[in-house]
Amino acid sequence: MILEQIIQAVRECGEMILKADRTQAATEIKDGQSNNLVTKYDKAVQEALREKLLAIAPQAHFVGEEEDVHESIARGDAFIVDPIDGTTNFVKDYKCSAISVAMTHNGGQEIGVVYNPYLDEMFYAQRGKGAFCNGKPIHVSDKPLKQGLTLFGSASYYRELADESFRLLRLCFDHSMDIRRSGSAAIDLCTIAAGRAELYFELRLQPWDYAAGSLIVREAGGSVTRVEGGDIDLTKACSVLATGTGADPAFLRA
Ligand code: IPD
C-alpha cells in the first residue's frame, strides 16, 4: 500500500539525518538571507526522497523545498516535500527537525507523513482515515486555551512580519498557560494533532512546511485555517493557524 511505502521511504531517510556528520554540514544561505540556511544534507535527503517516492508513484510531480521549480499540483498526483523541516535546528544540533512528505491528488491532500527521527516519532494520516503516531490513533486536545499551550513560528525569513507576529504572540500568551517555539512547523502541527498543545500559528509558511502536517491535524479532529481566516493554500505561501477542538482563536481576529 502506498502509505506504507512512503513511510518506509521517509524512515530510511531519517537515518540519513541521524547519521549526518555535522562537521561536514557546511551551510549555504538561501534567497540571499543570512538566516535561511541549506546544507548538503537537505539536498541529499531531498534527492533520496525524490528517487524513492518517484519509484512508488512515477506519475507524480515532485515539489521539493531545496529547488526553485514549483510544478503545478493542481492536476494529477504530486509529492510536496520538506527534506529537513527545521534546518536551523539541524545546523545547531538542536535535535528537533523532521522530514515532511505530503501526497496530493488534483490539489487535494491525500496522505501526510511527518517523521521526527530524533524521537523516532512517525506521524501520518490519510484523508478520511484518521491520524496516527507510531501506529496509534491520535486526537487533538479538547481543552480551552486557558488550560493550554500556544505554539508559534516566528516567520523568521520574513522580518517585515515580526511586529504582527509578536503582537499576536502576546495575545496568545495572555490567553494560554504558556508559549513554545520548536523551530519546525511540521513538528508543531503534529504536536497539535497529538493533543500536546492547543494552538499553533505562523504568519507565513511555504506549502512544504504545512502540506503534510495540516492533513494530520485535520484527521486528528483539529482545524487548520489561515490566521486571518479562510482555507490554507497548497500552491503558495500563506499563514497557518491550527487548533484543537477546545481553543477558540476568535481573539486573534478581534
Ligand atoms: C522552517 C521551520 C520553522 C518555521 C519557518 C520554516 P525550514 O522550515 O518550519 O519552524 O518557523 O517558517 O520555514 O526552513 O527549516 O525547512
PDB file of C-alpha atoms and ligand atoms in Angstrom:
ATOM      1  CA  MET A   1       0.000   0.000   0.000  1.00  0.00           C
ATOM      2  CA  ILE A   2       1.254   3.424  -0.929  1.00  0.00           C
ATOM      3  CA  LEU A   3       1.117   4.916   2.595  1.00  0.00           C
ATOM      4  CA  GLU A   4       3.320   2.150   3.995  1.00  0.00           C
ATOM      5  CA  GLN A   5       5.759   2.597   1.114  1.00  0.00           C
ATOM      6  CA  ILE A   6       6.011   6.333   1.765  1.00  0.00           C
ATOM      7  CA  ILE A   7       6.501   5.719   5.492  1.00  0.00           C
ATOM      8  CA  GLN A   8       9.300   3.258   4.705  1.00  0.00           C
ATOM      9  CA  ALA A   9      10.999   5.732   2.376  1.00  0.00           C
ATOM     10  CA  VAL A  10      10.777   8.508   4.960  1.00  0.00           C
ATOM     11  CA  ARG A  11      12.083   6.265   7.731  1.00  0.00           C
ATOM     12  CA  GLU A  12      15.120   5.327   5.646  1.00  0.00           C
ATOM     13  CA  CYS A  13      15.854   8.998   5.030  1.00  0.00           C
ATOM     14  CA  GLY A  14      15.520   9.713   8.754  1.00  0.00           C
ATOM     15  CA  GLU A  15      18.621   7.565   9.178  1.00  0.00           C
ATOM     16  CA  MET A  16      20.484   9.966   6.907  1.00  0.00           C
ATOM     17  CA  ILE A  17      19.674  12.828   9.288  1.00  0.00           C
ATOM     18  CA  LEU A  18      20.710  10.884  12.377  1.00  0.00           C
ATOM     19  CA  LYS A  19      23.970   9.733  10.785  1.00  0.00           C
ATOM     20  CA  ALA A  20      24.877  13.128   9.324  1.00  0.00           C
ATOM     21  CA  ASP A  21      28.380  14.287  10.103  1.00  0.00           C
ATOM     22  CA  ARG A  22      27.590  17.809  11.206  1.00  0.00           C
ATOM     23  CA  THR A  23      31.227  18.848  10.884  1.00  0.00           C
ATOM     24  CA  GLN A  24      30.595  18.378   7.156  1.00  0.00           C
ATOM     25  CA  ALA A  25      27.287  20.251   7.194  1.00  0.00           C
ATOM     26  CA  ALA A  26      28.686  23.422   5.672  1.00  0.00           C
ATOM     27  CA  THR A  27      25.811  25.823   5.205  1.00  0.00           C
ATOM     28  CA  GLU A  28      24.825  27.930   2.260  1.00  0.00           C
ATOM     29  CA  ILE A  29      22.335  30.742   2.511  1.00  0.00           C
ATOM     30  CA  LYS A  30      19.132  30.723   0.517  1.00  0.00           C
ATOM     31  CA  ASP A  31      17.370  33.619  -1.205  1.00  0.00           C
ATOM     32  CA  GLY A  32      20.172  35.962  -0.126  1.00  0.00           C
ATOM     33  CA  GLN A  33      19.016  35.773   3.508  1.00  0.00           C
ATOM     34  CA  SER A  34      21.666  35.061   6.102  1.00  0.00           C
ATOM     35  CA  ASN A  35      19.217  33.211   8.394  1.00  0.00           C
ATOM     36  CA  ASN A  36      17.756  30.961   5.668  1.00  0.00           C
ATOM     37  CA  LEU A  37      20.155  28.042   5.591  1.00  0.00           C
ATOM     38  CA  VAL A  38      20.577  24.967   3.439  1.00  0.00           C
ATOM     39  CA  THR A  39      23.084  22.171   3.972  1.00  0.00           C
ATOM     40  CA  LYS A  40      24.309  19.362   1.772  1.00  0.00           C
ATOM     41  CA  TYR A  41      22.100  17.092   3.885  1.00  0.00           C
ATOM     42  CA  ASP A  42      18.924  18.987   2.925  1.00  0.00           C
ATOM     43  CA  LYS A  43      19.894  18.370  -0.685  1.00  0.00           C
ATOM     44  CA  ALA A  44      20.945  14.742  -0.154  1.00  0.00           C
ATOM     45  CA  VAL A  45      17.765  13.839   1.733  1.00  0.00           C
ATOM     46  CA  GLN A  46      15.677  15.570  -0.916  1.00  0.00           C
ATOM     47  CA  GLU A  47      17.390  13.631  -3.697  1.00  0.00           C
ATOM     48  CA  ALA A  48      16.967  10.321  -1.840  1.00  0.00           C
ATOM     49  CA  LEU A  49      13.281  11.105  -1.309  1.00  0.00           C
ATOM     50  CA  ARG A  50      12.842  12.056  -4.941  1.00  0.00           C
ATOM     51  CA  GLU A  51      14.235   8.706  -6.047  1.00  0.00           C
ATOM     52  CA  LYS A  52      12.269   6.639  -3.533  1.00  0.00           C
ATOM     53  CA  LEU A  53       8.945   8.490  -3.884  1.00  0.00           C
ATOM     54  CA  LEU A  54       9.004   8.561  -7.662  1.00  0.00           C
ATOM     55  CA  ALA A  55       9.727   4.832  -7.633  1.00  0.00           C
ATOM     56  CA  ILE A  56       6.482   4.436  -5.656  1.00  0.00           C
ATOM     57  CA  ALA A  57       4.436   6.784  -7.887  1.00  0.00           C
ATOM     58  CA  PRO A  58       6.336   7.577 -11.107  1.00  0.00           C
ATOM     59  CA  GLN A  59       3.464   9.662 -12.470  1.00  0.00           C
ATOM     60  CA  ALA A  60       3.637  12.188  -9.633  1.00  0.00           C
ATOM     61  CA  HIS A  61       5.106  15.693  -9.696  1.00  0.00           C
ATOM     62  CA  PHE A  62       7.815  16.227  -7.129  1.00  0.00           C
ATOM     63  CA  VAL A  63       7.783  19.606  -5.373  1.00  0.00           C
ATOM     64  CA  GLY A  64      10.721  19.900  -3.019  1.00  0.00           C
ATOM     65  CA  GLU A  65      11.973  22.715  -0.815  1.00  0.00           C
ATOM     66  CA  GLU A  66      15.548  22.758  -2.000  1.00  0.00           C
ATOM     67  CA  GLU A  67      14.753  23.610  -5.597  1.00  0.00           C
ATOM     68  CA  ASP A  68      13.063  26.503  -7.283  1.00  0.00           C
ATOM     69  CA  VAL A  69      10.806  24.509  -9.558  1.00  0.00           C
ATOM     70  CA  HIS A  70       7.259  24.642  -8.202  1.00  0.00           C
ATOM     71  CA  GLU A  71       5.439  22.419 -10.603  1.00  0.00           C
ATOM     72  CA  SER A  72       1.709  22.695 -10.599  1.00  0.00           C
ATOM     73  CA  ILE A  73      -0.004  20.453  -8.104  1.00  0.00           C
ATOM     74  CA  ALA A  74      -3.443  21.335  -9.426  1.00  0.00           C
ATOM     75  CA  ARG A  75      -3.707  18.297 -11.706  1.00  0.00           C
ATOM     76  CA  GLY A  76      -2.773  14.698 -11.061  1.00  0.00           C
ATOM     77  CA  ASP A  77      -0.591  13.387  -8.250  1.00  0.00           C
ATOM     78  CA  ALA A  78       2.146  15.356  -6.503  1.00  0.00           C
ATOM     79  CA  PHE A  79       4.567  14.926  -3.640  1.00  0.00           C
ATOM     80  CA  ILE A  80       5.236  18.076  -1.616  1.00  0.00           C
ATOM     81  CA  VAL A  81       8.422  17.513   0.324  1.00  0.00           C
ATOM     82  CA  ASP A  82      10.493  19.226   3.000  1.00  0.00           C
ATOM     83  CA  PRO A  83      13.620  17.091   3.432  1.00  0.00           C
ATOM     84  CA  ILE A  84      14.620  18.753   6.706  1.00  0.00           C
ATOM     85  CA  ASP A  85      11.956  20.970   8.262  1.00  0.00           C
ATOM     86  CA  GLY A  86      13.894  22.744  10.974  1.00  0.00           C
ATOM     87  CA  THR A  87      17.138  23.278   9.057  1.00  0.00           C
ATOM     88  CA  THR A  88      18.404  25.857  11.556  1.00  0.00           C
ATOM     89  CA  ASN A  89      17.835  23.358  14.368  1.00  0.00           C
ATOM     90  CA  PHE A  90      19.726  20.772  12.337  1.00  0.00           C
ATOM     91  CA  VAL A  91      22.668  23.127  11.812  1.00  0.00           C
ATOM     92  CA  LYS A  92      22.682  23.959  15.529  1.00  0.00           C
ATOM     93  CA  ASP A  93      22.383  20.282  16.560  1.00  0.00           C
ATOM     94  CA  TYR A  94      19.192  21.241  18.429  1.00  0.00           C
ATOM     95  CA  LYS A  95      17.721  17.821  17.586  1.00  0.00           C
ATOM     96  CA  CYS A  96      14.255  18.999  16.612  1.00  0.00           C
ATOM     97  CA  SER A  97      13.753  18.567  12.868  1.00  0.00           C
ATOM     98  CA  ALA A  98      11.524  16.430  10.692  1.00  0.00           C
ATOM     99  CA  ILE A  99      11.011  15.052   7.221  1.00  0.00           C
ATOM    100  CA  SER A 100       7.660  16.129   5.805  1.00  0.00           C
ATOM    101  CA  VAL A 101       6.004  14.443   2.809  1.00  0.00           C
ATOM    102  CA  ALA A 102       2.507  15.138   1.534  1.00  0.00           C
ATOM    103  CA  MET A 103       0.857  13.422  -1.406  1.00  0.00           C
ATOM    104  CA  THR A 104      -1.866  15.328  -3.208  1.00  0.00           C
ATOM    105  CA  HIS A 105      -4.298  14.434  -5.966  1.00  0.00           C
ATOM    106  CA  ASN A 106      -5.771  17.190  -8.125  1.00  0.00           C
ATOM    107  CA  GLY A 107      -4.649  19.686  -5.487  1.00  0.00           C
ATOM    108  CA  GLY A 108      -6.288  17.891  -2.537  1.00  0.00           C
ATOM    109  CA  GLN A 109      -4.315  16.337   0.305  1.00  0.00           C
ATOM    110  CA  GLU A 110      -4.453  12.546   0.281  1.00  0.00           C
ATOM    111  CA  ILE A 111      -1.539  11.481   2.510  1.00  0.00           C
ATOM    112  CA  GLY A 112       0.634  13.268   5.059  1.00  0.00           C
ATOM    113  CA  VAL A 113       3.746  11.815   6.698  1.00  0.00           C
ATOM    114  CA  VAL A 114       5.956  13.679   9.194  1.00  0.00           C
ATOM    115  CA  TYR A 115       8.888  11.880  10.796  1.00  0.00           C
ATOM    116  CA  ASN A 116      10.926  13.168  13.726  1.00  0.00           C
ATOM    117  CA  PRO A 117      13.945  10.856  13.662  1.00  0.00           C
ATOM    118  CA  TYR A 118      15.315  12.144  16.967  1.00  0.00           C
ATOM    119  CA  LEU A 119      12.283  10.844  18.880  1.00  0.00           C
ATOM    120  CA  ASP A 120      11.528   8.110  16.325  1.00  0.00           C
ATOM    121  CA  GLU A 121       8.004   9.505  16.008  1.00  0.00           C
ATOM    122  CA  MET A 122       6.265   8.740  12.719  1.00  0.00           C
ATOM    123  CA  PHE A 123       3.071  10.784  12.287  1.00  0.00           C
ATOM    124  CA  TYR A 124       0.816  10.012   9.359  1.00  0.00           C
ATOM    125  CA  ALA A 125      -2.691  10.436   8.031  1.00  0.00           C
ATOM    126  CA  GLN A 126      -4.718   9.507   5.014  1.00  0.00           C
ATOM    127  CA  ARG A 127      -7.729  11.550   4.001  1.00  0.00           C
ATOM    128  CA  GLY A 128     -10.820  10.248   5.825  1.00  0.00           C
ATOM    129  CA  LYS A 129      -8.908   7.579   7.752  1.00  0.00           C
ATOM    130  CA  GLY A 130      -7.723   9.356  10.904  1.00  0.00           C
ATOM    131  CA  ALA A 131      -4.276  10.302  12.135  1.00  0.00           C
ATOM    132  CA  PHE A 132      -1.664   8.150  13.806  1.00  0.00           C
ATOM    133  CA  CYS A 133       1.693   8.304  15.574  1.00  0.00           C
ATOM    134  CA  ASN A 134       3.756   5.130  15.527  1.00  0.00           C
ATOM    135  CA  GLY A 135       0.644   3.086  14.762  1.00  0.00           C
ATOM    136  CA  LYS A 136      -1.576   4.565  17.490  1.00  0.00           C
ATOM    137  CA  PRO A 137      -4.530   6.869  16.724  1.00  0.00           C
ATOM    138  CA  ILE A 138      -4.000  10.476  17.794  1.00  0.00           C
ATOM    139  CA  HIS A 139      -6.551  13.196  18.576  1.00  0.00           C
ATOM    140  CA  VAL A 140      -6.316  16.925  19.138  1.00  0.00           C
ATOM    141  CA  SER A 141      -6.870  18.411  22.585  1.00  0.00           C
ATOM    142  CA  ASP A 142     -10.361  19.447  23.652  1.00  0.00           C
ATOM    143  CA  LYS A 143      -9.036  21.791  26.344  1.00  0.00           C
ATOM    144  CA  PRO A 144      -9.730  25.527  26.213  1.00  0.00           C
ATOM    145  CA  LEU A 145      -6.685  27.654  25.500  1.00  0.00           C
ATOM    146  CA  LYS A 146      -6.694  28.973  29.089  1.00  0.00           C
ATOM    147  CA  GLN A 147      -5.653  25.449  30.084  1.00  0.00           C
ATOM    148  CA  GLY A 148      -3.431  25.007  27.061  1.00  0.00           C
ATOM    149  CA  LEU A 149      -0.199  25.813  25.289  1.00  0.00           C
ATOM    150  CA  THR A 150       0.360  28.060  22.283  1.00  0.00           C
ATOM    151  CA  LEU A 151       2.985  27.065  19.738  1.00  0.00           C
ATOM    152  CA  PHE A 152       4.192  29.667  17.306  1.00  0.00           C
ATOM    153  CA  GLY A 153       6.582  30.146  14.454  1.00  0.00           C
ATOM    154  CA  SER A 154       8.355  33.464  14.112  1.00  0.00           C
ATOM    155  CA  ALA A 155       8.308  33.518  10.274  1.00  0.00           C
ATOM    156  CA  SER A 156      11.947  34.458  10.656  1.00  0.00           C
ATOM    157  CA  TYR A 157      12.613  34.671   6.890  1.00  0.00           C
ATOM    158  CA  TYR A 158      10.039  37.476   6.644  1.00  0.00           C
ATOM    159  CA  ARG A 159      11.252  40.063   9.136  1.00  0.00           C
ATOM    160  CA  GLU A 160       8.603  42.524   7.983  1.00  0.00           C
ATOM    161  CA  LEU A 161       6.041  40.325   9.765  1.00  0.00           C
ATOM    162  CA  ALA A 162       7.819  40.439  13.127  1.00  0.00           C
ATOM    163  CA  ASP A 163       5.734  43.217  14.743  1.00  0.00           C
ATOM    164  CA  GLU A 164       2.459  41.500  13.868  1.00  0.00           C
ATOM    165  CA  SER A 165       3.789  38.046  14.858  1.00  0.00           C
ATOM    166  CA  PHE A 166       4.818  39.252  18.270  1.00  0.00           C
ATOM    167  CA  ARG A 167       1.617  41.256  18.774  1.00  0.00           C
ATOM    168  CA  LEU A 168      -0.386  38.072  18.164  1.00  0.00           C
ATOM    169  CA  LEU A 169       2.016  36.073  20.293  1.00  0.00           C
ATOM    170  CA  ARG A 170       1.438  38.460  23.201  1.00  0.00           C
ATOM    171  CA  LEU A 171      -2.327  37.945  22.813  1.00  0.00           C
ATOM    172  CA  CYS A 172      -1.818  34.178  22.807  1.00  0.00           C
ATOM    173  CA  PHE A 173       0.394  34.417  25.862  1.00  0.00           C
ATOM    174  CA  ASP A 174      -2.388  36.274  27.672  1.00  0.00           C
ATOM    175  CA  HIS A 175      -4.961  33.664  26.603  1.00  0.00           C
ATOM    176  CA  SER A 176      -2.998  30.483  27.344  1.00  0.00           C
ATOM    177  CA  MET A 177      -0.868  28.883  30.046  1.00  0.00           C
ATOM    178  CA  ASP A 178       2.380  29.488  28.169  1.00  0.00           C
ATOM    179  CA  ILE A 179       4.040  29.562  24.758  1.00  0.00           C
ATOM    180  CA  ARG A 180       6.553  27.334  22.935  1.00  0.00           C
ATOM    181  CA  ARG A 181       8.724  27.709  19.760  1.00  0.00           C
ATOM    182  CA  SER A 182      10.129  24.438  18.366  1.00  0.00           C
ATOM    183  CA  GLY A 183      11.745  25.609  15.113  1.00  0.00           C
ATOM    184  CA  SER A 184       9.876  23.079  12.950  1.00  0.00           C
ATOM    185  CA  ALA A 185       6.407  23.888  11.648  1.00  0.00           C
ATOM    186  CA  ALA A 186       5.828  20.253  10.702  1.00  0.00           C
ATOM    187  CA  ILE A 187       6.571  19.144  14.271  1.00  0.00           C
ATOM    188  CA  ASP A 188       4.390  21.951  15.665  1.00  0.00           C
ATOM    189  CA  LEU A 189       1.441  20.787  13.572  1.00  0.00           C
ATOM    190  CA  CYS A 190       1.935  17.194  14.731  1.00  0.00           C
ATOM    191  CA  THR A 191       2.180  18.424  18.327  1.00  0.00           C
ATOM    192  CA  ILE A 192      -1.290  19.947  17.890  1.00  0.00           C
ATOM    193  CA  ALA A 193      -2.527  16.755  16.212  1.00  0.00           C
ATOM    194  CA  ALA A 194      -1.297  14.663  19.134  1.00  0.00           C
ATOM    195  CA  GLY A 195      -3.129  16.871  21.646  1.00  0.00           C
ATOM    196  CA  ARG A 196       0.093  18.047  23.290  1.00  0.00           C
ATOM    197  CA  ALA A 197      -0.694  21.730  22.703  1.00  0.00           C
ATOM    198  CA  GLU A 198      -3.855  23.656  21.833  1.00  0.00           C
ATOM    199  CA  LEU A 199      -2.998  26.358  19.270  1.00  0.00           C
ATOM    200  CA  TYR A 200      -0.265  26.940  16.694  1.00  0.00           C
ATOM    201  CA  PHE A 201       0.200  29.889  14.383  1.00  0.00           C
ATOM    202  CA  GLU A 202       2.776  31.317  11.997  1.00  0.00           C
ATOM    203  CA  LEU A 203       2.238  34.281   9.695  1.00  0.00           C
ATOM    204  CA  ARG A 204       3.984  32.882   6.634  1.00  0.00           C
ATOM    205  CA  LEU A 205       4.904  29.324   5.738  1.00  0.00           C
ATOM    206  CA  GLN A 206       5.654  27.600   2.469  1.00  0.00           C
ATOM    207  CA  PRO A 207       3.479  24.656   1.338  1.00  0.00           C
ATOM    208  CA  TRP A 208       6.197  22.085   2.066  1.00  0.00           C
ATOM    209  CA  ASP A 209       6.209  23.239   5.715  1.00  0.00           C
ATOM    210  CA  TYR A 210       2.481  22.532   6.236  1.00  0.00           C
ATOM    211  CA  ALA A 211       1.174  20.286   3.429  1.00  0.00           C
ATOM    212  CA  ALA A 212       1.621  17.061   5.426  1.00  0.00           C
ATOM    213  CA  GLY A 213       1.132  18.376   8.967  1.00  0.00           C
ATOM    214  CA  SER A 214      -2.104  20.181   8.185  1.00  0.00           C
ATOM    215  CA  LEU A 215      -3.730  16.960   6.933  1.00  0.00           C
ATOM    216  CA  ILE A 216      -2.526  15.179  10.081  1.00  0.00           C
ATOM    217  CA  VAL A 217      -4.142  17.886  12.280  1.00  0.00           C
ATOM    218  CA  ARG A 218      -7.438  17.707  10.399  1.00  0.00           C
ATOM    219  CA  GLU A 219      -7.509  13.918  10.500  1.00  0.00           C
ATOM    220  CA  ALA A 220      -6.829  14.137  14.252  1.00  0.00           C
ATOM    221  CA  GLY A 221     -10.029  16.196  14.554  1.00  0.00           C
ATOM    222  CA  GLY A 222      -8.474  19.668  14.577  1.00  0.00           C
ATOM    223  CA  SER A 223      -8.929  22.781  12.488  1.00  0.00           C
ATOM    224  CA  VAL A 224      -6.408  24.377  10.101  1.00  0.00           C
ATOM    225  CA  THR A 225      -7.078  27.758   8.504  1.00  0.00           C
ATOM    226  CA  ARG A 226      -5.168  30.920   7.709  1.00  0.00           C
ATOM    227  CA  VAL A 227      -4.623  33.165  10.717  1.00  0.00           C
ATOM    228  CA  GLU A 228      -6.872  35.794   9.123  1.00  0.00           C
ATOM    229  CA  GLY A 229      -9.496  33.150   8.269  1.00  0.00           C
ATOM    230  CA  GLY A 230     -10.123  31.152   5.108  1.00  0.00           C
ATOM    231  CA  ASP A 231      -8.547  27.963   3.861  1.00  0.00           C
ATOM    232  CA  ILE A 232      -4.800  27.404   3.538  1.00  0.00           C
ATOM    233  CA  ASP A 233      -3.391  27.292   0.010  1.00  0.00           C
ATOM    234  CA  LEU A 234      -1.070  24.490  -1.044  1.00  0.00           C
ATOM    235  CA  THR A 235       0.137  26.354  -4.117  1.00  0.00           C
ATOM    236  CA  LYS A 236       1.739  29.334  -2.382  1.00  0.00           C
ATOM    237  CA  ALA A 237       2.977  30.700   0.937  1.00  0.00           C
ATOM    238  CA  CYS A 238       0.312  31.587   3.490  1.00  0.00           C
ATOM    239  CA  SER A 239      -0.296  31.979   7.201  1.00  0.00           C
ATOM    240  CA  VAL A 240      -1.343  28.916   9.177  1.00  0.00           C
ATOM    241  CA  LEU A 241      -3.460  28.570  12.317  1.00  0.00           C
ATOM    242  CA  ALA A 242      -4.066  25.130  13.809  1.00  0.00           C
ATOM    243  CA  THR A 243      -6.244  24.452  16.837  1.00  0.00           C
ATOM    244  CA  GLY A 244      -7.707  21.632  18.846  1.00  0.00           C
ATOM    245  CA  THR A 245     -11.447  21.474  19.453  1.00  0.00           C
ATOM    246  CA  GLY A 246     -11.395  23.472  22.701  1.00  0.00           C
ATOM    247  CA  ALA A 247      -9.353  26.509  21.645  1.00  0.00           C
ATOM    248  CA  ASP A 248     -11.326  29.453  20.265  1.00  0.00           C
ATOM    249  CA  PRO A 249      -8.958  31.645  18.227  1.00  0.00           C
ATOM    250  CA  ALA A 250     -11.512  34.487  17.756  1.00  0.00           C
ATOM    251  CA  PHE A 251      -9.369  36.820  19.900  1.00  0.00           C
ATOM    252  CA  LEU A 252      -6.652  36.709  17.203  1.00  0.00           C
ATOM    253  CA  ARG A 253      -9.030  38.287  14.697  1.00  0.00           C
ATOM    254  CA  ALA A 254     -10.673  40.807  17.033  1.00  0.00           C
TER     255      ALA A 254
HETATM  256  C1  IPD B   1      11.113  26.433   8.825  1.00  0.00           C
HETATM  257  C2  IPD B   1      10.587  25.812  10.090  1.00  0.00           C
HETATM  258  C3  IPD B   1      10.324  26.877  11.139  1.00  0.00           C
HETATM  259  C4  IPD B   1       9.404  27.943  10.635  1.00  0.00           C
HETATM  260  C5  IPD B   1       9.905  28.512   9.325  1.00  0.00           C
HETATM  261  C6  IPD B   1      10.090  27.394   8.320  1.00  0.00           C
HETATM  262  P1  IPD B   1      12.838  25.128   7.267  1.00  0.00           P
HETATM  263  O1  IPD B   1      11.337  25.454   7.837  1.00  0.00           O
HETATM  264  O2  IPD B   1       9.403  25.102   9.835  1.00  0.00           O
HETATM  265  O3  IPD B   1       9.726  26.343  12.295  1.00  0.00           O
HETATM  266  O4  IPD B   1       9.309  28.967  11.589  1.00  0.00           O
HETATM  267  O5  IPD B   1       8.959  29.453   8.874  1.00  0.00           O
HETATM  268  O6  IPD B   1      10.499  27.928   7.096  1.00  0.00           O
HETATM  269  O7  IPD B   1      13.299  26.356   6.564  1.00  0.00           O
HETATM  270  O8  IPD B   1      13.659  24.795   8.440  1.00  0.00           O
HETATM  271  O9  IPD B   1      12.581  23.954   6.386  1.00  0.00           O
END
